[in-house]
Amino acid sequence: MNKIKTLLTELIIIASLIVAIIFVVSFLSFAYGTKYIVIDLILLFAMAGFITLGGYVFALLYGEKKTINSLKNENEYNLNRNYVFFNYDYFTRKITLRNIKNKDLEGYMIAFNCVRNVDSTTKAIKDDISELNGCVADYLLERINNFDKKDIKFSYFCFYHGVFLVYINCSPEYLNNLINDIETRIYDISREHDFRLYIQPYFGIYDRRNENVEEHDVIYKVINYAMTAREYGSQNFDSVTFYSSELFGSNITTEFEAIVEALDKKEFIVFYQPKYSLGKKQFISSEALVRWQSPKNGLVSPIKFISEAENGGLIHRIDMFVLEQVCKDLNETKRKGRRLLPVSINFSIYEFYAPDFVDDIINTITKYKVNPSLIEMEITESVSGANSFVPISIIKKLKEFGLRILMDDFGVGYSNFNNIKNMPIDVLKIDKSFIDNIVDDEKSREIVKLLIDFARSLGLESIAEGVSVKEQVDILRKYHCDTIQGYFYSKPISKTEYEQFLANNPYEKKGVVEK
Ligand code: C2E
Ligand code: CA
Ligand code: CA
């Protein structure tokens, strides 16, 4: 498509130039007589037309380039710094490529953090942490890229989930110095900026030369080993910890590996929780929630494995599985001629940085011939560490394709009202923690009322989640909340149960027209 556009632009530019030359020549002859005046006028209009058309196609072309560039930037630009600092996906791909090309080149995987805990802190502290991480990134790039080329065969960096990942091929002495220097620098930066942060760097290292990495060992396992070593160090107050199978035993990574296995064995299933519109007095959509049907542990809640999956970079696979299952279910429901309602799917913010994120989603929805208006995306605003911005151009692309975007867990996270105002979203989901206390606590009621009014003032739909008793529904109705989700109407249920629920529930008026 782009090639055709480029060709078209070039043709139009050439045509405009030819017309311009003819125009100049005929204009000169016009100066000597009036007989070419009509031709001149025609040429003038033709030229204006060509130039406008050329400009339009040019703008189209340039416009598209610009969005691709900004997409690329947002993919790479994780730390509010103006340089390429790989996101998790690029990072793993680069290393995998490197290993495929040079099987003998193996390196250290280093995972380190600057502060112990980036969660549950105030915005000011999060800003300080972001700034600190940005400065550390500056330092890493400067130190490794500019000065040490002779000592290093290769190095890659990434910042993921509040942790720096460095994959580097160097000597043990160099590694030792590097770690000492980074640690010193972290303390220095914090002092220079007067950050009021509790600095606690922990380094976890996995050496691919000492450990027998099998041929099939994928890079995220290597990352996981380094992360595990870092975690172990932070629990035992050891600032540097090398991973070794003797130290950690063989079951330290079982949880992570069990998730990989469960994905391969297709042990995940999707439940649906209905959402009820107070205005329409109907169920209007549902939320897809993943569960792990483990042969060993039964039905496992996502709370038990989502964060491990995020840490290990597996979340994209889980969320894409949920999307695919939802598309299959919607397709089947449509074929059976049953009631077809939109489904919202949770997407972890970390996968927004994957380069194929948008394509993967569009391809899956297209593959199952699902109308994009039936898919909604829930993104959470409670993002920790320096990855604190939501990539707006990615959301715009998904919206252009036809998806609705929901801001999940609204009120508990990092974004302030001003940020939300500029986000291209459709729905605000008020977090359960506010809803929990609205019956007894006046302040919670005030906050929820404020959040509902705020959503309405921006023209957004408001959804209250975790509504479990009738008194909560009554209060929310009084405040004109649009939609309710929670145990009061239904717990998350299997697809078959959901179909039965929609067919005979006591909350809808009989004879409601099926969509
Ligand atoms: P969430 O997105 O805030 O989802 C709402 C959670 O609240 C769900 O828990 C739901 O079962 C629960 N809930 C809904 N109504 C009530 C209620 O009235 N009372 C109580 N006590 N709980 C209620 P669940 O299914 O355990 O999911 C927990 C979290 O795991 C979700 O929180 C979401 O952040 C994450 N999650 C679930 N499925 C996925 C997924 O497919 N992908 C990703 N990335 N995250 C997921
Ligand atoms: Ca959700
Ligand atoms: Ca929530």
Coordinates of C-alpha atoms and ligand atoms in Angstrom, one line a residue:
M1 CA 0.0 0.0 0.0
N2 CA 2.8 2.4 1.0
K3 CA 4.6 1.6 -2.3
I4 CA 1.6 2.5 -4.3
K5 CA 1.2 5.7 -2.4
T6 CA 4.9 6.6 -2.9
L7 CA 4.6 6.0 -6.6
L8 CA 1.4 8.0 -6.8
T9 CA 3.0 10.9 -5.0
E10 CA 6.0 10.8 -7.3
L11 CA 3.8 10.7 -10.4
I12 CA 1.8 13.6 -9.1
I13 CA 4.9 15.7 -8.3
I14 CA 6.3 15.0 -11.8
A15 CA 3.0 15.8 -13.4
S16 CA 2.8 19.1 -11.4
L17 CA 6.3 20.0 -12.5
I18 CA 5.5 19.3 -16.2
V19 CA 2.3 21.4 -15.9
A20 CA 4.3 24.1 -14.1
I21 CA 6.9 24.3 -16.9
I22 CA 4.2 24.4 -19.6
F23 CA 2.5 27.1 -17.6
V24 CA 5.6 29.3 -17.3
V25 CA 6.4 28.9 -21.1
S26 CA 2.8 29.7 -22.1
F27 CA 2.7 32.6 -19.6
L28 CA 5.8 34.1 -21.2
S29 CA 4.1 33.8 -24.6
F30 CA 1.0 35.3 -23.0
A31 CA 3.0 38.4 -22.1
Y32 CA 3.4 38.9 -25.8
G33 CA -0.2 38.4 -26.8
T34 CA -3.7 37.4 -25.6
K35 CA -4.4 34.4 -27.7
Y36 CA -3.1 31.9 -25.0
I37 CA -5.1 33.4 -22.1
V38 CA -7.6 30.5 -22.0
I39 CA -4.9 27.8 -22.2
D40 CA -3.1 29.7 -19.5
L41 CA -6.1 29.7 -17.2
I42 CA -6.7 26.0 -17.7
L43 CA -3.1 25.3 -17.0
L44 CA -3.2 27.5 -13.9
F45 CA -6.2 25.5 -12.5
A46 CA -4.6 22.2 -13.5
M47 CA -1.5 23.1 -11.6
A48 CA -3.3 24.2 -8.5
G49 CA -5.3 21.0 -8.7
F50 CA -2.2 18.8 -9.0
I51 CA -0.4 20.6 -6.2
T52 CA -3.4 20.2 -3.9
L53 CA -3.6 16.5 -4.7
G54 CA 0.1 16.0 -4.4
G55 CA 0.0 17.8 -1.0
Y56 CA -2.8 15.6 0.1
V57 CA -1.1 12.3 -0.8
F58 CA 2.1 13.6 0.7
A59 CA 0.3 14.4 3.9
L60 CA -1.3 11.0 4.0
L61 CA 2.1 9.4 3.5
Y62 CA 3.9 11.6 6.0
G63 CA 1.0 11.3 8.4
E64 CA 1.3 7.5 8.4
K65 CA 5.0 7.6 8.8
K66 CA 4.6 9.9 11.8
T67 CA 2.3 7.5 13.6
I68 CA 4.6 4.5 12.8
N69 CA 7.5 6.6 14.2
S70 CA 5.6 7.6 17.3
L71 CA 4.5 4.0 17.8
K72 CA 8.1 2.8 17.5
N73 CA 9.2 5.5 19.9
E74 CA 6.7 4.6 22.5
N75 CA 7.7 1.0 22.2
E76 CA 11.3 1.8 22.9
Y77 CA 11.0 4.8 25.1
N78 CA 10.4 3.3 28.5
L79 CA 12.2 5.6 30.8
N80 CA 11.3 9.2 29.8
R81 CA 14.6 9.3 28.1
N82 CA 15.2 10.2 24.5
Y83 CA 17.1 7.1 23.4
V84 CA 16.6 3.5 22.5
F85 CA 16.3 1.4 25.6
F86 CA 14.9 -1.9 24.6
N87 CA 11.5 -3.0 25.9
Y88 CA 11.2 -6.6 27.0
D89 CA 10.1 -7.9 23.7
Y90 CA 12.9 -6.3 21.6
F91 CA 15.4 -7.3 24.3
T92 CA 14.4 -11.0 24.2
R93 CA 14.3 -11.0 20.4
K94 CA 17.7 -9.4 20.1
I95 CA 19.3 -11.9 22.4
T96 CA 17.6 -14.8 20.8
L97 CA 18.8 -13.7 17.4
R98 CA 22.3 -13.1 18.7
N99 CA 22.4 -16.7 20.1
I100 CA 21.1 -18.2 17.0
K101 CA 23.7 -16.4 15.0
N102 CA 26.6 -17.0 17.4
K103 CA 26.0 -20.0 19.5
D104 CA 29.3 -19.7 21.2
L105 CA 28.7 -16.2 22.5
E106 CA 27.1 -16.6 25.9
G107 CA 26.8 -13.9 28.5
Y108 CA 25.7 -12.8 31.9
M109 CA 22.1 -11.9 32.5
I110 CA 22.0 -9.3 35.2
A111 CA 18.7 -8.3 36.8
F112 CA 18.9 -5.4 39.3
N113 CA 16.6 -2.8 40.9
C114 CA 17.3 0.5 42.6
V115 CA 14.7 0.6 45.3
R116 CA 13.1 -2.3 47.1
N117 CA 9.4 -1.7 46.5
V118 CA 7.9 0.5 43.9
D119 CA 4.3 -0.3 44.8
S120 CA 1.9 1.5 47.1
T121 CA 3.8 4.7 47.1
T122 CA 2.7 8.3 46.5
K123 CA 3.0 10.0 43.2
A124 CA 5.9 12.2 44.4
I125 CA 7.8 9.0 45.3
K126 CA 6.9 7.3 42.1
D127 CA 8.2 10.4 40.2
D128 CA 11.5 10.2 42.1
I129 CA 11.8 6.5 41.3
S130 CA 11.2 7.2 37.6
E131 CA 13.8 10.0 37.7
L132 CA 16.3 7.7 39.5
N133 CA 15.7 4.9 37.0
G134 CA 16.1 7.3 34.1
C135 CA 19.4 8.5 35.5
V136 CA 20.6 5.0 36.0
A137 CA 19.7 4.2 32.4
D138 CA 21.7 7.2 31.3
Y139 CA 24.6 6.0 33.3
L140 CA 24.4 2.4 31.9
L141 CA 24.3 3.5 28.3
E142 CA 27.1 6.0 28.8
R143 CA 29.4 3.6 30.7
I144 CA 28.9 0.5 28.6
N145 CA 28.3 2.0 25.2
N146 CA 30.8 4.8 25.0
F147 CA 33.8 3.7 27.0
D148 CA 34.0 0.0 27.3
K149 CA 33.6 -1.3 23.8
K150 CA 37.0 -3.1 24.0
D151 CA 36.0 -5.1 27.0
I152 CA 32.6 -6.1 25.9
K153 CA 31.6 -8.3 23.0
F154 CA 27.9 -7.3 23.2
S155 CA 25.4 -5.9 25.6
Y156 CA 21.7 -5.3 25.7
F157 CA 19.6 -3.4 28.1
C158 CA 16.0 -3.5 29.1
F159 CA 13.8 -2.0 31.8
Y160 CA 10.9 -4.2 32.8
H161 CA 8.6 -4.2 35.8
G162 CA 10.8 -1.9 37.8
V163 CA 13.9 -4.0 37.1
F164 CA 16.9 -3.4 34.9
L165 CA 18.0 -6.3 32.8
V166 CA 21.4 -6.3 31.2
Y167 CA 22.7 -9.1 29.0
I168 CA 26.4 -8.7 28.6
N169 CA 29.4 -10.7 27.4
C170 CA 32.5 -9.6 29.4
S171 CA 35.1 -11.0 31.7
P172 CA 34.3 -11.9 35.4
E173 CA 36.6 -9.0 36.5
Y174 CA 34.8 -6.6 34.3
L175 CA 31.4 -7.8 35.6
N176 CA 32.6 -7.3 39.2
N177 CA 33.7 -3.7 38.5
L178 CA 30.6 -2.9 36.6
I179 CA 28.3 -4.1 39.4
N180 CA 30.3 -2.1 42.0
D181 CA 30.2 1.0 39.8
I182 CA 26.4 0.7 39.2
E183 CA 25.7 0.3 42.9
T184 CA 27.9 3.3 43.8
R185 CA 26.3 5.4 41.0
I186 CA 22.7 4.5 42.2
Y187 CA 23.6 5.9 45.7
D188 CA 25.3 8.9 44.2
I189 CA 22.4 9.8 42.0
S190 CA 20.0 9.5 44.8
R191 CA 22.2 11.8 47.0
E192 CA 22.7 14.4 44.2
H193 CA 19.0 14.7 43.6
D194 CA 18.1 14.6 47.2
F195 CA 15.6 11.8 46.6
R196 CA 13.9 10.7 49.7
L197 CA 14.0 7.1 48.6
Y198 CA 15.1 4.0 50.4
I199 CA 17.8 2.8 48.1
Q200 CA 18.3 -0.9 48.1
P201 CA 20.0 -2.3 44.9
Y202 CA 20.0 -6.1 44.5
F203 CA 21.8 -7.8 41.7
G204 CA 20.8 -11.2 40.5
I205 CA 23.1 -12.8 37.9
Y206 CA 22.8 -15.8 35.7
D207 CA 26.0 -16.9 34.0
R208 CA 25.2 -18.8 30.8
R209 CA 28.8 -20.2 30.6
N210 CA 28.8 -22.0 34.0
E211 CA 25.3 -23.3 33.9
N212 CA 24.3 -25.9 31.3
V213 CA 21.8 -24.1 29.3
E214 CA 20.1 -26.6 27.1
E215 CA 19.7 -25.8 23.5
H216 CA 15.9 -25.4 23.9
D217 CA 16.2 -23.1 26.9
V218 CA 14.4 -20.0 25.8
I219 CA 15.6 -16.6 26.9
Y220 CA 12.8 -15.8 29.2
K221 CA 14.0 -18.8 31.4
V222 CA 17.4 -17.1 31.5
I223 CA 15.8 -13.9 32.6
N224 CA 13.7 -15.7 35.1
Y225 CA 16.9 -17.3 36.7
A226 CA 18.5 -13.8 37.0
M227 CA 15.2 -12.4 38.5
T228 CA 15.0 -15.4 40.9
A229 CA 18.5 -14.8 42.1
R230 CA 17.8 -11.1 42.6
E231 CA 14.6 -11.9 44.5
Y232 CA 16.5 -14.4 46.7
G233 CA 19.2 -11.8 47.3
S234 CA 16.7 -9.2 48.4
Q235 CA 15.1 -11.6 50.8
N236 CA 18.5 -12.5 52.3
F237 CA 20.0 -9.0 52.1
D238 CA 22.8 -10.1 49.8
S239 CA 23.4 -7.4 47.3
V240 CA 24.8 -9.7 44.6
T241 CA 23.5 -13.3 44.1
F242 CA 24.5 -15.7 41.4
Y243 CA 22.0 -18.2 40.3
S244 CA 23.0 -21.8 40.6
S245 CA 21.0 -24.9 40.4
E246 CA 22.6 -26.2 43.7
L247 CA 21.7 -23.1 45.6
F248 CA 18.1 -22.8 44.3
G249 CA 17.4 -26.5 43.9
S250 CA 15.3 -27.6 41.0
N251 CA 11.9 -26.4 42.3
I252 CA 12.6 -22.7 42.7
T253 CA 11.3 -21.9 39.2
T254 CA 8.5 -24.5 39.3
E255 CA 5.8 -21.8 39.5
F256 CA 7.0 -20.1 36.5
E257 CA 7.7 -23.3 34.6
A258 CA 4.3 -24.6 35.6
I259 CA 2.7 -21.6 33.9
V260 CA 4.6 -22.3 30.7
E261 CA 3.5 -25.9 30.9
A262 CA -0.1 -25.0 31.6
L263 CA 0.0 -22.7 28.5
D264 CA 1.4 -25.5 26.4
K265 CA -1.2 -28.0 27.7
K266 CA -4.0 -25.5 27.3
E267 CA -5.1 -25.6 30.9
F268 CA -6.3 -22.0 31.1
I269 CA -10.0 -21.4 30.7
V270 CA -12.1 -18.2 30.4
F271 CA -15.0 -17.3 32.7
Y272 CA -17.5 -14.5 32.1
Q273 CA -18.9 -12.0 34.6
P274 CA -22.1 -10.2 33.4
K275 CA -22.4 -6.4 33.5
Y276 CA -25.8 -4.9 34.1
S277 CA -27.0 -1.5 32.7
L278 CA -29.1 0.3 35.3
G279 CA -30.6 2.5 32.6
K280 CA -31.5 -0.2 30.2
K281 CA -32.3 -2.7 32.9
Q282 CA -30.5 -5.3 30.8
F283 CA -27.2 -7.2 30.8
I284 CA -25.2 -5.4 28.2
S285 CA -21.8 -7.0 28.2
S286 CA -19.4 -9.2 30.3
E287 CA -15.8 -9.3 31.5
A288 CA -13.6 -12.3 30.5
L289 CA -11.6 -13.5 33.5
V290 CA -8.9 -16.2 33.2
R291 CA -8.7 -19.2 35.4
W292 CA -6.2 -22.0 35.5
Q293 CA -7.7 -25.4 35.6
S294 CA -4.8 -27.3 37.2
P295 CA -5.0 -31.1 37.4
K296 CA -3.0 -30.8 40.6
N297 CA -4.6 -27.7 42.3
G298 CA -8.0 -27.4 40.8
L299 CA -9.4 -24.0 39.7
V300 CA -6.6 -21.5 40.4
S301 CA -7.4 -17.8 40.7
P302 CA -5.6 -15.3 38.4
I303 CA -4.4 -13.4 41.5
K304 CA -2.1 -16.4 42.2
F305 CA -0.4 -16.4 38.8
I306 CA -0.9 -13.1 36.9
S307 CA 2.0 -11.3 38.6
E308 CA 4.3 -14.2 38.1
A309 CA 3.3 -14.3 34.5
E310 CA 4.0 -10.6 34.2
N311 CA 7.4 -10.9 35.9
G312 CA 8.4 -13.7 33.5
G313 CA 7.2 -12.0 30.4
L314 CA 4.4 -14.6 29.8
I315 CA 1.4 -12.3 30.2
H316 CA 1.1 -11.6 26.5
R317 CA 0.6 -15.3 25.8
I318 CA -2.0 -15.6 28.5
D319 CA -3.9 -12.5 27.4
M320 CA -3.8 -13.5 23.7
F321 CA -5.1 -16.9 24.7
V322 CA -8.0 -15.2 26.5
L323 CA -8.7 -13.0 23.4
E324 CA -8.6 -16.0 21.1
Q325 CA -11.0 -18.0 23.4
V326 CA -13.4 -15.1 23.6
C327 CA -13.3 -14.7 19.8
K328 CA -14.0 -18.4 19.4
D329 CA -16.9 -18.2 21.9
L330 CA -18.4 -15.1 20.2
N331 CA -18.2 -16.8 16.9
E332 CA -19.9 -19.9 18.2
T333 CA -22.6 -17.9 19.9
K334 CA -23.3 -16.1 16.7
R335 CA -23.5 -19.3 14.7
K336 CA -26.0 -20.7 17.2
G337 CA -28.0 -17.5 16.8
R338 CA -27.8 -16.8 20.6
R339 CA -27.7 -13.5 22.2
L340 CA -24.4 -11.8 21.4
L341 CA -23.0 -9.2 23.9
P342 CA -19.6 -7.4 23.9
V343 CA -16.9 -8.9 26.1
S344 CA -14.1 -7.0 27.8
I345 CA -10.7 -8.5 28.2
N346 CA -7.9 -7.5 30.6
F347 CA -4.6 -6.6 29.1
S348 CA -1.5 -6.0 31.1
I349 CA 0.1 -2.7 30.4
Y350 CA 3.5 -4.4 30.1
E351 CA 2.5 -6.0 26.8
F352 CA 1.7 -2.7 25.2
Y353 CA 5.4 -2.4 24.6
A354 CA 5.5 -5.5 22.4
P355 CA 6.0 -4.4 18.8
D356 CA 3.4 -6.8 17.4
F357 CA 0.8 -6.0 20.1
V358 CA -1.7 -4.2 17.9
D359 CA -1.2 -6.6 14.9
D360 CA -1.7 -9.6 17.1
I361 CA -5.0 -8.3 18.4
I362 CA -6.3 -7.2 15.0
N363 CA -5.3 -10.5 13.4
T364 CA -7.0 -12.6 16.0
I365 CA -10.2 -10.7 15.9
T366 CA -10.2 -10.8 12.1
K367 CA -9.4 -14.5 12.0
Y368 CA -12.5 -15.4 13.9
K369 CA -14.6 -12.9 11.9
V370 CA -15.7 -11.1 15.1
N371 CA -17.1 -7.6 14.8
P372 CA -14.5 -5.4 16.7
S373 CA -17.3 -3.6 18.4
L374 CA -17.9 -6.8 20.4
I375 CA -14.4 -6.6 22.0
E376 CA -13.5 -4.2 24.7
M377 CA -10.1 -3.8 26.3
E378 CA -9.6 -3.2 30.0
I379 CA -6.3 -1.6 30.9
T380 CA -5.3 -0.8 34.4
E381 CA -4.1 2.6 35.4
S382 CA -2.2 1.3 38.4
V383 CA 1.1 1.1 36.8
S384 CA 4.3 0.9 38.9
G385 CA 7.7 2.3 38.4
A386 CA 8.9 4.2 35.4
N387 CA 6.7 2.5 32.9
S388 CA 4.0 4.9 34.0
F389 CA 2.6 6.2 30.8
V390 CA 0.0 4.5 28.8
P391 CA 1.0 4.4 25.1
I392 CA -1.8 6.7 23.7
S393 CA -1.0 6.1 20.0
I394 CA -1.4 2.4 20.5
I395 CA -4.8 2.9 22.2
K396 CA -5.8 5.1 19.3
K397 CA -4.9 2.4 16.7
L398 CA -7.0 -0.1 18.6
K399 CA -9.9 2.4 18.8
E400 CA -9.6 3.1 15.1
F401 CA -10.0 -0.6 14.5
G402 CA -13.3 -0.5 16.5
L403 CA -12.4 -1.6 20.0
R404 CA -13.8 0.1 23.1
I405 CA -11.3 1.0 25.8
L406 CA -12.0 0.7 29.5
M407 CA -9.8 2.2 32.2
D408 CA -9.8 -0.4 34.9
D409 CA -9.3 0.0 38.7
F410 CA -9.9 3.7 38.3
G411 CA -9.0 5.8 41.3
V412 CA -6.3 3.6 42.9
G413 CA -3.5 4.1 40.4
Y414 CA -1.1 6.6 39.2
S415 CA -2.9 8.7 36.7
N416 CA -4.4 11.9 37.8
F417 CA -7.7 13.4 36.5
N418 CA -5.8 15.5 34.1
N419 CA -4.1 12.5 32.4
I420 CA -7.4 10.7 32.1
K421 CA -8.9 13.7 30.4
N422 CA -6.5 13.3 27.6
M423 CA -6.8 9.6 27.2
P424 CA -8.8 8.2 24.3
I425 CA -10.9 5.9 26.5
D426 CA -14.6 5.2 26.6
V427 CA -15.3 3.8 30.0
L428 CA -14.1 4.4 33.6
K429 CA -14.3 1.3 35.9
I430 CA -14.4 2.4 39.5
D431 CA -12.3 0.1 41.6
K432 CA -13.9 -2.4 43.9
S433 CA -12.0 -0.9 46.9
F434 CA -14.2 2.2 46.7
I435 CA -17.4 0.3 46.2
D436 CA -16.7 -2.0 49.2
N437 CA -17.4 0.7 51.8
I438 CA -20.1 2.8 50.2
V439 CA -22.9 1.5 52.4
D440 CA -21.2 2.4 55.7
D441 CA -18.7 5.0 54.9
E442 CA -19.7 8.6 53.9
K443 CA -16.3 9.4 52.5
S444 CA -16.3 6.4 50.1
R445 CA -19.8 7.4 49.0
E446 CA -18.5 11.0 48.2
I447 CA -15.5 9.7 46.3
V448 CA -17.7 7.3 44.2
K449 CA -20.2 10.1 43.5
L450 CA -17.3 12.3 42.4
L451 CA -15.8 9.6 40.1
I452 CA -19.2 8.9 38.5
D453 CA -19.8 12.7 37.9
F454 CA -16.2 13.0 36.6
A455 CA -16.8 10.2 34.0
R456 CA -20.1 11.8 32.9
S457 CA -18.4 15.2 32.6
L458 CA -16.0 13.7 30.1
G459 CA -18.8 11.8 28.2
L460 CA -17.6 8.5 29.5
E461 CA -19.6 5.5 30.7
S462 CA -19.1 4.6 34.4
I463 CA -18.9 1.0 35.7
A464 CA -18.8 0.0 39.3
E465 CA -17.1 -3.3 39.9
G466 CA -17.3 -5.6 42.9
V467 CA -20.9 -4.7 43.7
S468 CA -22.1 -7.5 46.0
V469 CA -25.2 -6.2 47.9
K470 CA -28.5 -4.5 47.0
E471 CA -27.7 -1.4 49.2
Q472 CA -24.7 -0.8 47.0
V473 CA -26.8 -1.0 43.8
D474 CA -29.4 1.4 45.3
I475 CA -26.7 4.0 46.1
L476 CA -25.1 3.6 42.7
R477 CA -28.4 4.0 41.0
K478 CA -29.0 7.2 43.0
Y479 CA -25.7 8.5 41.8
H480 CA -26.6 7.6 38.1
C481 CA -23.8 5.1 37.7
D482 CA -24.3 3.5 34.2
T483 CA -23.3 -0.1 34.7
I484 CA -22.9 -2.5 37.5
Q485 CA -20.7 -5.6 37.8
G486 CA -20.4 -7.8 40.8
Y487 CA -21.5 -10.9 42.8
F488 CA -24.8 -9.2 43.4
Y489 CA -25.8 -10.1 39.8
S490 CA -23.4 -13.0 39.2
K491 CA -20.0 -14.3 40.0
P492 CA -17.7 -15.0 37.0
I493 CA -19.1 -18.2 35.4
S494 CA -18.3 -20.6 32.6
K495 CA -19.5 -19.9 29.1
T496 CA -22.3 -22.5 29.3
E497 CA -23.5 -21.0 32.6
Y498 CA -23.3 -17.5 31.2
E499 CA -25.5 -18.5 28.3
Q500 CA -28.0 -20.0 30.6
F501 CA -27.8 -17.0 32.9
L502 CA -28.6 -14.6 30.0
A503 CA -31.5 -16.8 29.0
N504 CA -33.2 -16.9 32.4
N505 CA -32.2 -14.4 34.9
P506 CA -34.5 -12.5 37.3
Y507 CA -33.1 -9.1 36.6
E508 CA -34.2 -8.4 33.1
K509 CA -37.8 -7.7 32.1
K510 CA -39.3 -10.6 30.2
G511 CA -39.4 -10.0 26.4
V512 CA -36.3 -7.9 26.2
V513 CA -35.3 -7.7 22.6
E514 CA -32.2 -9.8 22.1
K515 CA -29.3 -8.1 20.4
Ligands
C2E1 P1 -10.0 -7.1 38.0 O1 -9.7 -6.8 36.5 O2 -10.2 -5.9 38.9 O3 -11.2 -8.0 38.0 C1 -12.2 -8.0 38.9 C2 -12.0 -9.0 40.0 O4 -13.0 -8.8 41.0 C3 -12.2 -10.5 39.5 O5 -11.4 -11.3 40.2 C4 -13.7 -10.7 39.9 O6 -13.9 -12.1 40.0 C5 -13.7 -10.0 41.2 N1 -15.1 -9.6 41.6 C6 -16.0 -9.2 40.7 N2 -17.2 -8.9 41.4 C7 -16.9 -9.1 42.7 C8 -17.6 -9.0 44.0 O7 -18.8 -8.6 44.0 N3 -17.0 -9.4 45.1 C9 -15.7 -9.8 45.1 N4 -15.1 -10.2 46.3 N5 -15.0 -9.9 44.0 C10 -15.5 -9.6 42.8 P2 -10.5 -12.4 39.5 O8 -11.2 -13.1 38.4 O9 -9.9 -13.2 40.6 O10 -9.3 -11.6 38.9 C11 -8.4 -10.9 39.6 C12 -7.6 -10.0 38.8 O11 -6.7 -10.8 38.0 C13 -8.4 -9.1 37.9 O12 -8.8 -8.0 38.6 C14 -7.3 -8.8 36.8 O13 -6.5 -7.7 37.2 C15 -6.5 -10.0 36.8 N6 -6.9 -10.8 35.6 C16 -8.0 -11.7 35.5 N7 -8.0 -12.2 34.3 C17 -7.0 -11.7 33.6 C18 -6.5 -11.8 32.2 O14 -7.1 -12.5 31.4 N8 -5.5 -11.0 31.9 C19 -4.9 -10.2 32.8 N9 -3.8 -9.5 32.3 N10 -5.3 -10.0 34.0 C20 -6.3 -10.8 34.4
CA2 CA -10.7 -5.9 34.9
CA3 CA -10.3 -4.1 40.2

